Amino acid sequence: MRNAEILVVGLGGMGSAALYHLARRGVAALGIEQFQIGHALGSSHGFSRIYRNFYNDALYVELAEAALPLWQELEALSAQKLLHLTGLLYFARPGNENIEQRMGVMQALNRPYERLTAQEVTARFPALRLPAGSVSCLTPQAGFLDAGQCVLEQLKQAARLGATIHDHVRVDSVDLSQDAPVVETSAGQYRCERLIISPGPWASEILEELSLPLRVTRQQKFYFRPKNPAPYQPGELPVYGDSDTRFYGFPNYGPGLKVADDGLGAQYAPSEVDRTLDMCKRDELREWLETIMPGGGFSYVEGSTCMYTSTPDRDFLLGPHPRNPNVIVGAGFSGHGFKFSTLVGKILADLAADGTTGYPVERFRLDRFENAQA
């Protein structure tokens, strides 16, 4: 039997942030992870995740902006750069409603953005050659986070501040019948006063009693190396996204330029995801990359899979368990959650330690789908 004031289950993006923010508060917190720390089997690994405030929803704009100073504080504690504010360029054919709605929200909130023509994009970023007539929006308060390093840094700082971390501990069941939750694991029993559950794609399995309508999909990302890296470096090239195809990419960082498809892939149980890469998707993404950056001479380097865990409305699940207020859940981040993870960790820590938070999370309550299911 192990005892903790607050126990955190799952130490990916959200759980590592929760443990870090609990430790900053001086809470005696303990975190457990089913795999090795920093593993590549979930949703928070790799070299890059987009940081942006370009949303068609004012709430997410405000939450993304609230996360920014928390990332900057973490980076100040780190020995390396975690956040690259390269700007974000979204583009589409004329009449694309998604990009127009997002620009409308930016205008309504008086946030900085630039509407650019294809010619203006090339003048600003010579590597890019967008189709004539394209509508583009450049937002300056955007870029990318080194995701894997962010997770490791949060855990490093949490441990420095007194948190305990146990990896290779698989959760078998959670007993919520008493006020003090009990977690049965492969390493024995953990008892705690309050419990934070942030298990990524494994949320439906650990929280089976809630019948959460979560869909886990297999996503792929591929890296390509340009013949001449100089025009593709962070600072010379922004993060970029195609609102028509839902393809997106990053500057040259880590193994190369990462490109991916934001459309939902095939559905899997999290422990059964096919890790074999789809070379047809690789070729489709390379063709797209060569279309918008002709002359790059891109050679394939490597690829990998990860998972999206999506809710029907693509909003998060964030708040107390409907049947036990001493259990706080963060799940269903729907493929766009990493940029918020340090803020989500702070919210999870607030809810576990204080029972409340100053951030607007009512919309993310766990029981919002109950009537629809009935």
mmCIF file of C-alpha atoms in Angstrom:
data_model
loop_
_atom_site.group_PDB
_atom_site.id
_atom_site.type_symbol
_atom_site.label_atom_id
_atom_site.label_comp_id
_atom_site.label_asym_id
_atom_site.label_seq_id
_atom_site.Cartn_x
_atom_site.Cartn_y
_atom_site.Cartn_z
ATOM 1 C CA MET A 1 0.000 0.000 0.000
ATOM 2 C CA ARG A 2 1.345 3.417 -1.015
ATOM 3 C CA ASN A 3 -0.252 6.623 0.244
ATOM 4 C CA ALA A 4 -0.308 10.053 -1.343
ATOM 5 C CA GLU A 5 -2.072 13.322 -0.675
ATOM 6 C CA ILE A 6 -2.769 13.665 -4.404
ATOM 7 C CA LEU A 7 -2.074 10.903 -6.925
ATOM 8 C CA VAL A 8 -1.735 11.624 -10.661
ATOM 9 C CA VAL A 9 -2.450 8.740 -13.063
ATOM 10 C CA GLY A 10 -0.795 9.202 -16.461
ATOM 11 C CA LEU A 11 2.282 11.375 -17.000
ATOM 12 C CA GLY A 12 1.956 12.520 -20.584
ATOM 13 C CA GLY A 13 1.322 16.147 -21.504
ATOM 14 C CA MET A 14 -1.517 16.792 -19.055
ATOM 15 C CA GLY A 15 -0.398 14.571 -16.179
ATOM 16 C CA SER A 16 3.186 15.838 -16.200
ATOM 17 C CA ALA A 17 1.817 19.384 -16.083
ATOM 18 C CA ALA A 18 -0.538 18.540 -13.206
ATOM 19 C CA LEU A 19 2.305 17.002 -11.187
ATOM 20 C CA TYR A 20 4.491 20.047 -11.901
ATOM 21 C CA HIS A 21 1.836 22.540 -10.801
ATOM 22 C CA LEU A 22 1.004 20.518 -7.687
ATOM 23 C CA ALA A 23 4.689 20.469 -6.749
ATOM 24 C CA ARG A 24 4.898 24.224 -7.292
ATOM 25 C CA ARG A 25 2.144 24.587 -4.714
ATOM 26 C CA GLY A 26 4.093 22.474 -2.220
ATOM 27 C CA VAL A 27 1.646 19.558 -2.419
ATOM 28 C CA ALA A 28 3.016 16.087 -1.630
ATOM 29 C CA ALA A 29 2.050 14.599 -4.997
ATOM 30 C CA LEU A 30 2.862 11.249 -6.563
ATOM 31 C CA GLY A 31 2.588 10.432 -10.271
ATOM 32 C CA ILE A 32 2.391 7.021 -11.936
ATOM 33 C CA GLU A 33 2.903 6.114 -15.601
ATOM 34 C CA GLN A 34 2.218 2.744 -17.219
ATOM 35 C CA PHE A 35 5.191 2.971 -19.604
ATOM 36 C CA GLN A 36 8.691 4.393 -19.393
ATOM 37 C CA ILE A 37 8.851 8.135 -18.803
ATOM 38 C CA GLY A 38 9.029 9.938 -22.146
ATOM 39 C CA HIS A 39 7.643 6.974 -24.125
ATOM 40 C CA ALA A 40 6.348 7.273 -27.701
ATOM 41 C CA LEU A 41 3.186 5.152 -27.327
ATOM 42 C CA GLY A 42 0.634 7.862 -26.532
ATOM 43 C CA SER A 43 -0.159 11.379 -27.714
ATOM 44 C CA SER A 44 2.496 13.693 -26.226
ATOM 45 C CA HIS A 45 5.814 12.548 -27.686
ATOM 46 C CA GLY A 46 7.927 13.878 -30.524
ATOM 47 C CA PHE A 47 9.595 17.128 -31.507
ATOM 48 C CA SER A 48 6.712 19.475 -32.198
ATOM 49 C CA ARG A 49 3.122 20.431 -31.448
ATOM 50 C CA ILE A 50 1.497 23.622 -32.688
ATOM 51 C CA TYR A 51 1.028 26.514 -30.316
ATOM 52 C CA ARG A 52 -1.638 28.890 -31.672
ATOM 53 C CA ASN A 53 -4.442 31.187 -30.637
ATOM 54 C CA PHE A 54 -6.080 30.957 -34.094
ATOM 55 C CA TYR A 55 -9.473 29.401 -33.313
ATOM 56 C CA ASN A 56 -13.057 29.923 -34.411
ATOM 57 C CA ASP A 57 -14.029 29.890 -30.725
ATOM 58 C CA ALA A 58 -13.231 32.753 -28.344
ATOM 59 C CA LEU A 59 -12.898 30.427 -25.346
ATOM 60 C CA TYR A 60 -10.001 28.535 -26.908
ATOM 61 C CA VAL A 61 -8.330 31.780 -27.976
ATOM 62 C CA GLU A 62 -8.395 32.974 -24.371
ATOM 63 C CA LEU A 63 -7.240 29.642 -22.930
ATOM 64 C CA ALA A 64 -4.357 29.395 -25.410
ATOM 65 C CA GLU A 65 -3.243 32.875 -24.435
ATOM 66 C CA ALA A 66 -3.488 31.981 -20.737
ATOM 67 C CA ALA A 67 -1.169 29.026 -21.392
ATOM 68 C CA LEU A 68 1.536 31.135 -23.024
ATOM 69 C CA PRO A 69 3.074 32.701 -19.878
ATOM 70 C CA LEU A 70 3.066 29.281 -18.204
ATOM 71 C CA TRP A 71 5.097 27.855 -21.100
ATOM 72 C CA GLN A 72 7.442 30.809 -20.890
ATOM 73 C CA GLU A 73 7.908 30.262 -17.142
ATOM 74 C CA LEU A 74 8.712 26.598 -17.742
ATOM 75 C CA GLU A 75 11.164 27.500 -20.487
ATOM 76 C CA ALA A 76 12.905 29.963 -18.155
ATOM 77 C CA LEU A 77 13.556 27.062 -15.774
ATOM 78 C CA SER A 78 14.828 24.825 -18.552
ATOM 79 C CA ALA A 79 18.305 24.524 -20.006
ATOM 80 C CA GLN A 80 16.873 24.475 -23.538
ATOM 81 C CA LYS A 81 14.347 26.217 -25.740
ATOM 82 C CA LEU A 82 10.840 24.745 -25.545
ATOM 83 C CA LEU A 83 8.704 27.317 -27.370
ATOM 84 C CA HIS A 84 9.428 28.633 -30.875
ATOM 85 C CA LEU A 85 7.220 31.588 -31.828
ATOM 86 C CA THR A 86 7.664 31.343 -35.580
ATOM 87 C CA GLY A 87 4.188 32.587 -36.449
ATOM 88 C CA LEU A 88 1.429 30.472 -37.987
ATOM 89 C CA LEU A 89 0.227 30.695 -41.583
ATOM 90 C CA TYR A 90 -3.127 29.152 -42.474
ATOM 91 C CA PHE A 91 -4.234 29.224 -46.100
ATOM 92 C CA ALA A 92 -7.097 28.009 -48.287
ATOM 93 C CA ARG A 93 -8.894 28.530 -51.545
ATOM 94 C CA PRO A 94 -11.290 31.520 -51.617
ATOM 95 C CA GLY A 95 -14.564 30.840 -49.816
ATOM 96 C CA ASN A 96 -13.194 28.475 -47.175
ATOM 97 C CA GLU A 97 -15.539 29.037 -44.205
ATOM 98 C CA ASN A 98 -13.129 27.739 -41.574
ATOM 99 C CA ILE A 99 -10.397 30.276 -42.211
ATOM 100 C CA GLU A 100 -12.904 33.109 -42.608
ATOM 101 C CA GLN A 101 -14.572 32.241 -39.282
ATOM 102 C CA ARG A 102 -11.213 32.186 -37.517
ATOM 103 C CA MET A 103 -10.215 35.543 -38.922
ATOM 104 C CA GLY A 104 -13.608 36.873 -37.848
ATOM 105 C CA VAL A 105 -12.960 35.743 -34.268
ATOM 106 C CA MET A 106 -9.489 37.322 -34.300
ATOM 107 C CA GLN A 107 -10.992 40.578 -35.517
ATOM 108 C CA ALA A 108 -13.827 40.501 -32.975
ATOM 109 C CA LEU A 109 -11.344 39.917 -30.135
ATOM 110 C CA ASN A 110 -8.948 42.561 -31.495
ATOM 111 C CA ARG A 111 -6.114 40.051 -31.808
ATOM 112 C CA PRO A 112 -3.257 40.655 -34.255
ATOM 113 C CA TYR A 113 -3.369 38.897 -37.617
ATOM 114 C CA GLU A 114 -2.545 39.648 -41.244
ATOM 115 C CA ARG A 115 -4.546 38.649 -44.291
ATOM 116 C CA LEU A 116 -2.057 37.952 -47.088
ATOM 117 C CA THR A 117 -2.194 37.155 -50.794
ATOM 118 C CA ALA A 118 -0.131 34.334 -52.263
ATOM 119 C CA GLN A 119 2.343 36.909 -53.600
ATOM 120 C CA GLU A 120 2.670 38.547 -50.180
ATOM 121 C CA VAL A 121 3.294 35.150 -48.576
ATOM 122 C CA THR A 122 6.184 34.462 -50.968
ATOM 123 C CA ALA A 123 7.626 37.919 -50.347
ATOM 124 C CA ARG A 124 7.566 37.220 -46.600
ATOM 125 C CA PHE A 125 8.593 33.545 -46.777
ATOM 126 C CA PRO A 126 10.466 32.830 -50.040
ATOM 127 C CA ALA A 127 10.253 29.039 -49.680
ATOM 128 C CA LEU A 128 6.456 29.130 -49.956
ATOM 129 C CA ARG A 129 4.627 29.219 -53.282
ATOM 130 C CA LEU A 130 0.915 29.036 -52.578
ATOM 131 C CA PRO A 131 -1.655 28.680 -55.386
ATOM 132 C CA ALA A 132 -2.687 31.931 -57.018
ATOM 133 C CA GLY A 133 -5.795 33.369 -55.389
ATOM 134 C CA SER A 134 -5.181 31.660 -52.050
ATOM 135 C CA VAL A 135 -6.476 33.340 -48.904
ATOM 136 C CA SER A 136 -3.876 33.314 -46.121
ATOM 137 C CA CYS A 137 -3.840 34.424 -42.510
ATOM 138 C CA LEU A 138 -0.626 34.966 -40.554
ATOM 139 C CA THR A 139 -0.856 35.129 -36.757
ATOM 140 C CA PRO A 140 2.299 36.232 -34.922
ATOM 141 C CA GLN A 141 1.522 34.814 -31.461
ATOM 142 C CA ALA A 142 1.968 31.238 -32.610
ATOM 143 C CA GLY A 143 4.574 28.620 -33.408
ATOM 144 C CA PHE A 144 5.440 25.250 -31.930
ATOM 145 C CA LEU A 145 6.408 23.509 -28.711
ATOM 146 C CA ASP A 146 9.038 20.795 -28.372
ATOM 147 C CA ALA A 147 6.477 18.363 -26.984
ATOM 148 C CA GLY A 148 8.708 15.585 -25.699
ATOM 149 C CA GLN A 149 11.042 18.017 -23.963
ATOM 150 C CA CYS A 150 8.090 19.883 -22.409
ATOM 151 C CA VAL A 151 6.871 16.662 -20.797
ATOM 152 C CA LEU A 152 10.332 15.754 -19.518
ATOM 153 C CA GLU A 153 10.970 19.265 -18.222
ATOM 154 C CA GLN A 154 7.703 19.360 -16.285
ATOM 155 C CA LEU A 155 8.544 16.054 -14.650
ATOM 156 C CA LYS A 156 12.101 17.200 -13.934
ATOM 157 C CA GLN A 157 10.843 20.349 -12.218
ATOM 158 C CA ALA A 158 8.139 18.406 -10.356
ATOM 159 C CA ALA A 159 10.764 16.015 -8.978
ATOM 160 C CA ARG A 160 13.036 18.921 -8.071
ATOM 161 C CA LEU A 161 10.192 20.390 -6.033
ATOM 162 C CA GLY A 162 9.516 17.148 -4.182
ATOM 163 C CA ALA A 163 7.075 15.135 -6.296
ATOM 164 C CA THR A 164 7.488 11.362 -6.518
ATOM 165 C CA ILE A 165 7.386 9.581 -9.886
ATOM 166 C CA HIS A 166 6.815 5.867 -10.507
ATOM 167 C CA ASP A 167 6.946 4.537 -14.064
ATOM 168 C CA HIS A 168 6.116 1.075 -15.432
ATOM 169 C CA VAL A 169 3.017 1.040 -13.172
ATOM 170 C CA ARG A 170 -0.129 -0.097 -14.992
ATOM 171 C CA VAL A 171 -3.543 0.761 -13.546
ATOM 172 C CA ASP A 172 -5.809 -2.283 -13.225
ATOM 173 C CA SER A 173 -8.819 -0.669 -11.539
ATOM 174 C CA VAL A 174 -9.931 2.370 -9.567
ATOM 175 C CA ASP A 175 -12.182 2.013 -6.508
ATOM 176 C CA LEU A 176 -14.323 5.139 -6.123
ATOM 177 C CA SER A 177 -16.717 3.699 -3.548
ATOM 178 C CA GLN A 178 -15.085 5.623 -0.681
ATOM 179 C CA ASP A 179 -14.138 9.266 -0.341
ATOM 180 C CA ALA A 180 -10.451 8.326 -0.512
ATOM 181 C CA PRO A 181 -9.900 6.666 -3.916
ATOM 182 C CA VAL A 182 -7.903 3.440 -4.133
ATOM 183 C CA VAL A 183 -6.000 2.570 -7.311
ATOM 184 C CA GLU A 184 -5.097 -1.071 -7.946
ATOM 185 C CA THR A 185 -1.974 -1.347 -10.092
ATOM 186 C CA SER A 186 0.639 -3.797 -11.330
ATOM 187 C CA ALA A 187 2.848 -2.498 -8.486
ATOM 188 C CA GLY A 188 0.236 -2.838 -5.755
ATOM 189 C CA GLN A 189 -2.304 -0.522 -4.164
ATOM 190 C CA TYR A 190 -2.166 3.281 -4.117
ATOM 191 C CA ARG A 191 -4.451 5.149 -1.726
ATOM 192 C CA CYS A 192 -4.875 8.913 -1.919
ATOM 193 C CA GLU A 193 -6.986 11.764 -0.589
ATOM 194 C CA ARG A 194 -7.592 13.062 -4.108
ATOM 195 C CA LEU A 195 -6.927 11.551 -7.492
ATOM 196 C CA ILE A 196 -6.162 13.125 -10.874
ATOM 197 C CA ILE A 197 -6.756 10.841 -13.858
ATOM 198 C CA SER A 198 -5.148 11.992 -17.112
ATOM 199 C CA PRO A 199 -4.576 8.748 -19.042
ATOM 200 C CA GLY A 200 -4.719 9.984 -22.645
ATOM 201 C CA PRO A 201 -6.142 7.342 -25.024
ATOM 202 C CA TRP A 202 -6.679 4.928 -22.125
ATOM 203 C CA ALA A 203 -9.370 7.144 -20.527
ATOM 204 C CA SER A 204 -12.311 4.980 -21.623
ATOM 205 C CA GLU A 205 -10.678 1.880 -20.147
ATOM 206 C CA ILE A 206 -9.780 3.397 -16.781
ATOM 207 C CA LEU A 207 -13.091 5.308 -16.547
ATOM 208 C CA GLU A 208 -15.211 2.506 -17.978
ATOM 209 C CA GLU A 209 -18.103 3.177 -15.580
ATOM 210 C CA LEU A 210 -18.700 6.606 -17.182
ATOM 211 C CA SER A 211 -19.165 5.261 -20.734
ATOM 212 C CA LEU A 212 -17.423 8.329 -22.108
ATOM 213 C CA PRO A 213 -18.052 8.771 -25.858
ATOM 214 C CA LEU A 214 -14.349 8.894 -26.745
ATOM 215 C CA ARG A 215 -12.963 7.892 -30.117
ATOM 216 C CA VAL A 216 -9.269 6.914 -30.335
ATOM 217 C CA THR A 217 -7.789 7.266 -33.813
ATOM 218 C CA ARG A 218 -4.425 6.432 -35.312
ATOM 219 C CA GLN A 219 -2.568 9.476 -36.639
ATOM 220 C CA GLN A 220 0.677 9.582 -38.621
ATOM 221 C CA LYS A 221 3.443 12.134 -39.012
ATOM 222 C CA PHE A 222 6.339 12.129 -41.454
ATOM 223 C CA TYR A 223 9.648 13.988 -41.576
ATOM 224 C CA PHE A 224 11.315 15.242 -44.754
ATOM 225 C CA ARG A 225 14.759 16.809 -45.091
ATOM 226 C CA PRO A 226 15.203 19.633 -47.614
ATOM 227 C CA LYS A 227 18.216 19.708 -49.932
ATOM 228 C CA ASN A 228 19.109 23.188 -48.649
ATOM 229 C CA PRO A 229 17.936 23.638 -45.026
ATOM 230 C CA ALA A 230 18.497 27.418 -44.764
ATOM 231 C CA PRO A 231 15.130 28.712 -46.126
ATOM 232 C CA TYR A 232 13.179 26.216 -43.999
ATOM 233 C CA GLN A 233 14.563 26.979 -40.555
ATOM 234 C CA PRO A 234 12.399 28.320 -37.691
ATOM 235 C CA GLY A 235 12.340 32.060 -38.199
ATOM 236 C CA GLU A 236 12.608 31.729 -41.975
ATOM 237 C CA LEU A 237 9.459 29.612 -42.203
ATOM 238 C CA PRO A 238 6.345 29.638 -39.990
ATOM 239 C CA VAL A 239 4.188 26.711 -38.965
ATOM 240 C CA TYR A 240 1.755 26.291 -41.874
ATOM 241 C CA GLY A 241 -1.618 24.679 -42.420
ATOM 242 C CA ASP A 242 -3.931 24.057 -45.373
ATOM 243 C CA SER A 243 -7.562 24.568 -44.351
ATOM 244 C CA ASP A 244 -8.805 22.759 -47.478
ATOM 245 C CA THR A 245 -6.867 19.500 -47.097
ATOM 246 C CA ARG A 246 -6.302 19.739 -43.300
ATOM 247 C CA PHE A 247 -2.615 18.998 -43.937
ATOM 248 C CA TYR A 248 -0.139 20.969 -41.846
ATOM 249 C CA GLY A 249 3.587 21.231 -41.296
ATOM 250 C CA PHE A 250 6.475 22.731 -39.381
ATOM 251 C CA PRO A 251 9.811 24.353 -40.150
ATOM 252 C CA ASN A 252 12.971 22.253 -40.250
ATOM 253 C CA TYR A 253 13.413 21.025 -36.666
ATOM 254 C CA GLY A 254 14.598 17.741 -35.254
ATOM 255 C CA PRO A 255 14.786 15.152 -38.067
ATOM 256 C CA GLY A 256 13.399 17.574 -40.689
ATOM 257 C CA LEU A 257 10.133 19.224 -41.714
ATOM 258 C CA LYS A 258 7.286 17.393 -39.995
ATOM 259 C CA VAL A 259 4.045 17.134 -41.957
ATOM 260 C CA ALA A 260 0.803 15.443 -40.964
ATOM 261 C CA ASP A 261 -2.904 15.131 -41.705
ATOM 262 C CA ASP A 262 -5.226 16.580 -39.053
ATOM 263 C CA GLY A 263 -8.160 14.548 -40.369
ATOM 264 C CA LEU A 264 -9.178 11.650 -38.147
ATOM 265 C CA GLY A 265 -7.529 8.337 -38.942
ATOM 266 C CA ALA A 266 -8.781 4.806 -38.368
ATOM 267 C CA GLN A 267 -10.300 3.989 -34.977
ATOM 268 C CA TYR A 268 -8.472 1.597 -32.646
ATOM 269 C CA ALA A 269 -8.293 0.457 -29.053
ATOM 270 C CA PRO A 270 -5.217 2.258 -27.678
ATOM 271 C CA SER A 271 -3.225 -0.897 -26.995
ATOM 272 C CA GLU A 272 -3.943 -2.282 -30.470
ATOM 273 C CA VAL A 273 -2.961 0.652 -32.671
ATOM 274 C CA ASP A 274 -1.278 -0.384 -35.911
ATOM 275 C CA ARG A 275 2.184 1.211 -35.791
ATOM 276 C CA THR A 276 2.975 0.295 -39.415
ATOM 277 C CA LEU A 277 3.327 3.486 -41.437
ATOM 278 C CA ASP A 278 1.106 4.080 -44.462
ATOM 279 C CA MET A 279 3.509 4.909 -47.282
ATOM 280 C CA CYS A 280 0.637 6.097 -49.472
ATOM 281 C CA LYS A 281 -0.124 8.782 -46.880
ATOM 282 C CA ARG A 282 3.587 9.608 -46.728
ATOM 283 C CA ASP A 283 3.680 10.130 -50.495
ATOM 284 C CA GLU A 284 0.482 12.194 -50.433
ATOM 285 C CA LEU A 285 1.952 14.513 -47.802
ATOM 286 C CA ARG A 286 5.285 14.807 -49.633
ATOM 287 C CA GLU A 287 3.413 15.736 -52.820
ATOM 288 C CA TRP A 288 1.535 18.433 -50.895
ATOM 289 C CA LEU A 289 4.788 19.713 -49.413
ATOM 290 C CA GLU A 290 6.436 19.883 -52.831
ATOM 291 C CA THR A 291 3.385 21.679 -54.236
ATOM 292 C CA ILE A 292 3.579 24.537 -51.728
ATOM 293 C CA MET A 293 7.400 24.544 -51.532
ATOM 294 C CA PRO A 294 8.624 23.604 -55.023
ATOM 295 C CA GLY A 295 12.349 23.080 -55.394
ATOM 296 C CA GLY A 296 12.836 21.877 -51.840
ATOM 297 C CA GLY A 297 14.276 18.542 -52.890
ATOM 298 C CA PHE A 298 12.657 16.830 -49.921
ATOM 299 C CA SER A 299 13.938 13.381 -48.961
ATOM 300 C CA TYR A 300 12.049 11.142 -46.551
ATOM 301 C CA VAL A 301 13.698 10.671 -43.149
ATOM 302 C CA GLU A 302 11.306 8.898 -40.802
ATOM 303 C CA GLY A 303 7.733 8.698 -39.552
ATOM 304 C CA SER A 304 5.759 7.616 -36.511
ATOM 305 C CA THR A 305 2.244 7.166 -35.191
ATOM 306 C CA CYS A 306 0.384 8.771 -32.321
ATOM 307 C CA MET A 307 -3.257 8.935 -31.234
ATOM 308 C CA TYR A 308 -6.054 11.465 -31.041
ATOM 309 C CA THR A 309 -8.663 10.888 -28.335
ATOM 310 C CA SER A 310 -11.710 12.833 -29.503
ATOM 311 C CA THR A 311 -15.051 13.792 -28.010
ATOM 312 C CA PRO A 312 -18.136 14.234 -30.250
ATOM 313 C CA ASP A 313 -17.993 18.035 -29.864
ATOM 314 C CA ARG A 314 -14.141 18.189 -29.827
ATOM 315 C CA ASP A 315 -14.306 19.996 -26.471
ATOM 316 C CA PHE A 316 -12.213 18.670 -23.615
ATOM 317 C CA LEU A 317 -13.325 16.542 -20.672
ATOM 318 C CA LEU A 318 -12.037 18.444 -17.675
ATOM 319 C CA GLY A 319 -13.452 18.470 -14.182
ATOM 320 C CA PRO A 320 -14.586 16.354 -11.229
ATOM 321 C CA HIS A 321 -15.826 12.812 -11.656
ATOM 322 C CA PRO A 322 -19.664 12.881 -11.499
ATOM 323 C CA ARG A 323 -19.685 10.182 -8.791
ATOM 324 C CA ASN A 324 -16.737 11.208 -6.631
ATOM 325 C CA PRO A 325 -15.668 14.873 -6.257
ATOM 326 C CA ASN A 326 -12.256 13.784 -4.988
ATOM 327 C CA VAL A 327 -11.448 12.443 -8.449
ATOM 328 C CA ILE A 328 -10.510 14.980 -11.149
ATOM 329 C CA VAL A 329 -10.349 13.969 -14.805
ATOM 330 C CA GLY A 330 -8.581 15.418 -17.821
ATOM 331 C CA ALA A 331 -9.255 13.561 -21.083
ATOM 332 C CA GLY A 332 -10.552 13.794 -24.650
ATOM 333 C CA PHE A 333 -8.273 16.546 -25.894
ATOM 334 C CA SER A 334 -9.281 15.814 -29.477
ATOM 335 C CA GLY A 335 -5.973 16.321 -31.234
ATOM 336 C CA HIS A 336 -5.617 19.996 -30.353
ATOM 337 C CA GLY A 337 -4.890 19.859 -26.630
ATOM 338 C CA PHE A 338 -1.113 19.898 -26.216
ATOM 339 C CA LYS A 339 -0.755 23.676 -26.494
ATOM 340 C CA PHE A 340 -3.070 23.957 -23.477
ATOM 341 C CA SER A 341 -1.436 21.176 -21.448
ATOM 342 C CA THR A 342 0.482 23.344 -18.992
ATOM 343 C CA LEU A 343 -2.719 25.309 -18.318
ATOM 344 C CA VAL A 344 -4.786 22.119 -18.089
ATOM 345 C CA GLY A 345 -2.260 20.842 -15.539
ATOM 346 C CA LYS A 346 -2.716 23.990 -13.508
ATOM 347 C CA ILE A 347 -6.500 23.610 -13.671
ATOM 348 C CA LEU A 348 -6.289 19.951 -12.614
ATOM 349 C CA ALA A 349 -4.019 20.977 -9.716
ATOM 350 C CA ASP A 350 -6.432 23.766 -8.710
ATOM 351 C CA LEU A 351 -9.420 21.433 -8.736
ATOM 352 C CA ALA A 352 -7.611 18.710 -6.794
ATOM 353 C CA ALA A 353 -6.047 20.990 -4.188
ATOM 354 C CA ASP A 354 -8.761 23.648 -3.819
ATOM 355 C CA GLY A 355 -11.904 22.122 -5.285
ATOM 356 C CA THR A 356 -12.259 25.061 -7.666
ATOM 357 C CA THR A 357 -10.424 26.993 -10.357
ATOM 358 C CA GLY A 358 -10.562 30.524 -11.679
ATOM 359 C CA TYR A 359 -10.540 29.345 -15.294
ATOM 360 C CA PRO A 360 -13.793 28.810 -17.274
ATOM 361 C CA VAL A 361 -14.191 25.015 -17.380
ATOM 362 C CA GLU A 362 -17.961 24.512 -16.990
ATOM 363 C CA ARG A 363 -18.275 23.756 -20.691
ATOM 364 C CA PHE A 364 -15.897 20.793 -20.276
ATOM 365 C CA ARG A 365 -17.839 18.942 -17.558
ATOM 366 C CA LEU A 366 -17.762 15.155 -17.816
ATOM 367 C CA ASP A 367 -21.522 14.565 -17.611
ATOM 368 C CA ARG A 368 -22.493 16.729 -20.568
ATOM 369 C CA PHE A 369 -23.130 13.744 -22.853
ATOM 370 C CA GLU A 370 -25.392 11.812 -20.465
ATOM 371 C CA ASN A 371 -28.681 13.150 -21.794
ATOM 372 C CA ALA A 372 -27.584 12.605 -25.388
ATOM 373 C CA GLN A 373 -26.709 8.970 -24.644
ATOM 374 C CA ALA A 374 -30.005 8.383 -22.872
#
